[in-house]
Amino acid sequence: MSENQAADTARELPDTTTAHNARVWNYWQGGTDNYEVDRQVGDHVAGLIPVIRHIASADRRFLVRAVRHLAEERGIRQFLDIGTGLPALENTHEIAQRVAPSSRIVYVDNDPIVLAYARTRLTSTEEGAAAYIDADAHDPDTILRVAGETLDFGEPVALMLLGILNFVLDDAEARAICHRLLEPLAPGSFLVLTHPTTEPEFGGELQLEAMEFWNAHAKPPVTARGGAEVARYFDGLTLLEPGLVPCSLWRADPGDEPTVVPQLGAVARKP
């Protein structure tokens, strides 16, 4: 086996010695695609911030409501979902293609186990498309170049950044990535974003100790941001009602009594 082949093989094998965000998130959502190390770290973090499982659930339910709204009421037929994570019960392409089978979705992640699961579990309708890109959010130019093979940037696209920019630790870099990804998208495109917050009114102070533990025992490292900093991702865009709020409260379904979580979410339109 060549040196390059050995490196590729090593990259494809999951690291079962260190907790990884995608697998821990899966554990918090009640999934089974995780290892003992993920469950140990996940349980410890849950002891520091008991609402974490509500955050994981709220983030996914926010995705469902946002994609459903954009597909049903805004006519969006293209979605660029960065930071895919492990497949869940309701994935972006399933929601969108249920409304419009011709919808086209590109998923982006750079974790081998996530991509392996995505390619085997996330299957598109014949009329539409579901593509998967192995790329890092720190490299928006590559994401745009490869996504452009499936998506038509001359037509509106929903850019999905759910719980991903919190893994870009530098504030200016995180904003630059978001704005670079939005730059080529047609008017009428949307930004769909969630981000953990430190705002105390939503219990955000609990994030700090939990994230300190996470960064010492898991990967990749993570940060939370204040509401004003998260709001800057939406500069130049028009926020849909109810604006930037805990993602559990964003257009909650009738009959829901959601838990307020320190995870902000919003959907905004590009003029």
XYZ file of C-alpha atoms in Angstrom:
271
model
C 0.000 0.000 0.000
C 1.368 3.409 -0.962
C 1.830 6.218 1.553
C -1.064 8.140 -0.020
C -3.349 5.081 0.050
C -2.497 4.495 3.715
C -3.333 8.121 4.504
C -6.658 7.857 2.665
C -7.515 4.626 4.495
C -6.682 6.162 7.863
C -8.848 9.155 7.083
C -11.809 6.937 6.203
C -11.660 5.093 9.544
C -13.524 6.812 12.389
C -11.521 7.876 15.428
C -13.175 6.012 18.282
C -10.794 7.381 20.934
C -11.982 10.999 20.877
C -15.570 12.238 21.004
C -16.723 13.891 17.793
C -19.439 16.495 17.445
C -21.509 14.701 14.787
C -21.679 11.507 16.839
C -22.315 13.232 20.181
C -25.063 15.322 18.550
C -26.524 12.069 17.231
C -26.451 10.654 20.785
C -28.196 13.697 22.206
C -30.905 13.306 19.565
C -31.487 9.702 20.613
C -29.563 8.136 17.731
C -27.354 5.043 17.769
C -24.563 6.117 15.397
C -22.066 6.856 18.167
C -19.405 5.246 20.329
C -18.798 4.861 24.054
C -16.458 7.856 24.110
C -19.181 9.998 22.513
C -21.721 8.902 25.105
C -19.333 9.552 27.986
C -18.555 13.080 26.847
C -22.195 13.670 25.931
C -23.356 12.651 29.400
C -20.767 14.852 31.102
C -21.741 17.871 29.005
C -25.409 17.164 29.744
C -24.540 17.282 33.433
C -23.104 20.766 32.966
C -25.904 22.025 30.716
C -28.970 19.782 31.177
C -30.845 21.569 28.382
C -28.369 20.281 25.790
C -30.666 17.492 24.603
C -33.421 20.077 24.133
C -30.951 22.139 22.102
C -30.186 19.194 19.828
C -33.874 18.461 19.314
C -34.801 22.125 18.868
C -32.089 22.641 16.253
C -33.372 19.735 14.167
C -37.014 20.785 14.498
C -36.020 24.311 13.470
C -34.470 22.845 10.325
C -37.668 20.981 9.533
C -39.838 24.079 9.960
C -37.478 26.354 8.028
C -37.064 24.012 5.054
C -40.790 23.329 4.977
C -41.557 27.057 4.994
C -39.048 27.856 2.254
C -40.208 24.992 0.041
C -43.950 25.451 0.570
C -44.327 29.212 0.870
C -41.241 30.695 -0.783
C -40.845 28.313 -3.705
C -37.222 27.471 -2.930
C -36.039 24.436 -4.878
C -32.309 24.483 -4.088
C -30.601 23.952 -0.723
C -26.923 24.087 0.225
C -26.658 22.377 3.625
C -23.214 22.861 5.209
C -22.306 20.837 8.279
C -24.693 18.018 7.447
C -24.111 15.856 10.491
C -25.328 12.281 10.690
C -28.613 11.549 8.927
C -31.695 12.075 11.069
C -35.348 11.123 10.733
C -36.078 14.301 8.760
C -33.317 15.480 6.449
C -33.240 18.557 4.244
C -33.762 16.746 0.943
C -36.620 14.636 2.323
C -38.506 17.677 3.554
C -37.909 19.709 0.395
C -38.605 16.873 -2.039
C -41.796 15.968 -0.219
C -43.030 19.416 -1.254
C -41.334 19.523 -4.654
C -39.736 16.290 -5.927
C -37.518 18.267 -8.313
C -35.691 20.001 -5.450
C -31.898 19.860 -5.559
C -29.840 19.584 -2.381
C -26.096 19.633 -1.784
C -24.803 18.412 1.564
C -21.346 19.440 2.788
C -19.277 17.863 5.545
C -15.669 16.847 6.082
C -16.106 13.978 8.516
C -15.587 10.559 6.849
C -18.243 8.765 8.898
C -20.819 11.478 8.145
C -20.135 11.269 4.417
C -20.243 7.468 4.436
C -23.639 7.466 6.144
C -24.915 10.246 3.893
C -24.047 8.428 0.693
C -25.770 5.232 1.797
C -28.825 6.707 3.528
C -29.678 9.961 1.780
C -31.213 9.058 -1.549
C -32.876 11.570 -3.840
C -36.012 11.409 -5.907
C -35.470 10.722 -9.601
C -36.707 14.213 -10.454
C -34.357 15.990 -8.065
C -30.805 15.609 -6.821
C -28.920 15.055 -3.589
C -25.154 15.483 -3.796
C -22.487 15.241 -1.106
C -19.299 17.291 -0.910
C -16.267 16.415 1.207
C -15.157 19.922 2.154
C -14.404 22.113 5.152
C -16.485 25.153 6.057
C -13.206 27.056 6.300
C -12.912 26.676 2.506
C -16.022 28.361 1.077
C -14.531 28.748 -2.405
C -14.216 24.983 -2.823
C -17.736 24.478 -1.502
C -19.156 26.982 -3.988
C -17.165 25.599 -6.909
C -18.254 21.994 -6.370
C -21.816 22.841 -5.315
C -22.174 24.785 -8.549
C -22.031 21.478 -10.416
C -25.425 20.561 -8.915
C -27.008 23.907 -8.034
C -27.790 26.835 -10.329
C -26.615 29.959 -8.530
C -28.577 32.040 -11.006
C -31.712 30.858 -9.177
C -32.469 31.283 -5.449
C -30.739 28.940 -3.022
C -31.308 28.349 0.690
C -27.934 28.391 2.430
C -28.189 26.214 5.548
C -25.648 26.945 8.307
C -27.077 25.157 11.317
C -24.684 24.837 14.218
C -21.605 25.158 12.016
C -20.127 28.646 12.396
C -19.667 27.985 16.117
C -16.786 25.722 15.031
C -15.050 28.712 13.447
C -13.481 30.245 16.521
C -12.417 33.596 15.053
C -15.361 36.011 14.854
C -14.138 37.850 11.764
C -13.391 34.622 9.913
C -16.827 33.209 10.731
C -18.517 36.333 9.338
C -16.288 36.280 6.255
C -17.182 32.651 5.534
C -20.900 33.358 5.846
C -20.748 36.412 3.599
C -18.541 34.644 1.018
C -21.050 31.802 0.767
C -23.900 34.274 0.301
C -22.070 36.414 -2.249
C -22.766 34.420 -5.448
C -26.329 33.451 -4.523
C -29.134 34.999 -6.537
C -31.474 37.645 -5.095
C -34.323 35.894 -3.347
C -31.966 33.385 -1.760
C -32.164 32.707 1.973
C -29.794 32.219 4.888
C -30.955 29.677 7.474
C -28.696 29.736 10.531
C -28.479 28.561 14.131
C -25.730 29.324 16.618
C -25.191 28.741 20.358
C -25.376 31.927 22.361
C -24.000 33.224 25.642
C -27.062 35.430 26.251
C -27.992 34.933 29.946
C -31.709 35.505 29.360
C -31.749 32.207 27.449
C -29.478 30.323 29.850
C -26.401 30.971 27.760
C -24.053 31.242 30.735
C -24.278 27.449 31.071
C -22.561 27.105 27.696
C -19.218 28.401 28.948
C -18.166 25.623 31.335
C -19.669 22.984 29.044
C -17.726 24.280 26.047
C -14.514 24.482 28.075
C -14.914 20.785 28.921
C -15.811 19.975 25.323
C -12.758 21.701 23.909
C -10.521 19.707 26.266
C -12.082 16.304 25.557
C -13.723 16.364 22.123
C -13.409 17.759 18.622
C -13.707 20.032 16.834
C -13.408 22.968 19.274
C -16.494 25.147 19.642
C -17.503 28.615 20.787
C -20.703 30.476 21.623
C -21.433 34.099 20.718
C -23.624 36.923 21.960
C -26.810 37.862 20.163
C -25.302 40.995 18.606
C -22.450 38.975 17.114
C -24.795 36.319 15.710
C -26.982 39.073 14.240
C -24.036 40.277 12.154
C -24.256 37.166 9.973
C -27.501 38.613 8.659
C -26.087 42.020 7.701
C -27.678 43.195 4.465
C -30.436 40.579 4.610
C -34.117 40.868 5.516
C -35.046 38.769 8.533
C -38.303 36.851 8.395
C -40.580 37.097 11.414
C -40.005 36.533 14.303
C -36.395 37.537 13.682
C -33.407 36.184 15.607
C -34.779 34.157 18.524
C -34.077 30.901 20.358
C -34.475 28.369 17.554
C -37.115 26.482 19.530
C -39.366 29.556 19.322
C -38.950 30.250 15.611
C -42.428 29.648 14.147
C -43.142 26.843 16.592
C -45.848 24.494 15.386
C -49.360 24.952 16.853
C -49.720 23.097 20.115
C -45.991 23.091 20.826
C -44.754 24.278 24.199
C -41.067 24.584 23.351
C -38.286 24.886 25.887
C -36.337 28.129 25.522
C -32.801 27.118 24.530
C -29.509 29.066 24.267
C -29.332 28.371 20.538
C -30.342 31.282 18.356
C -31.962 30.764 14.971
C -33.264 32.869 12.120
C -34.130 32.828 8.427
C -33.372 35.863 6.244
C -33.841 36.768 2.588
C -31.203 38.187 0.306
C -32.619 41.256 -1.468
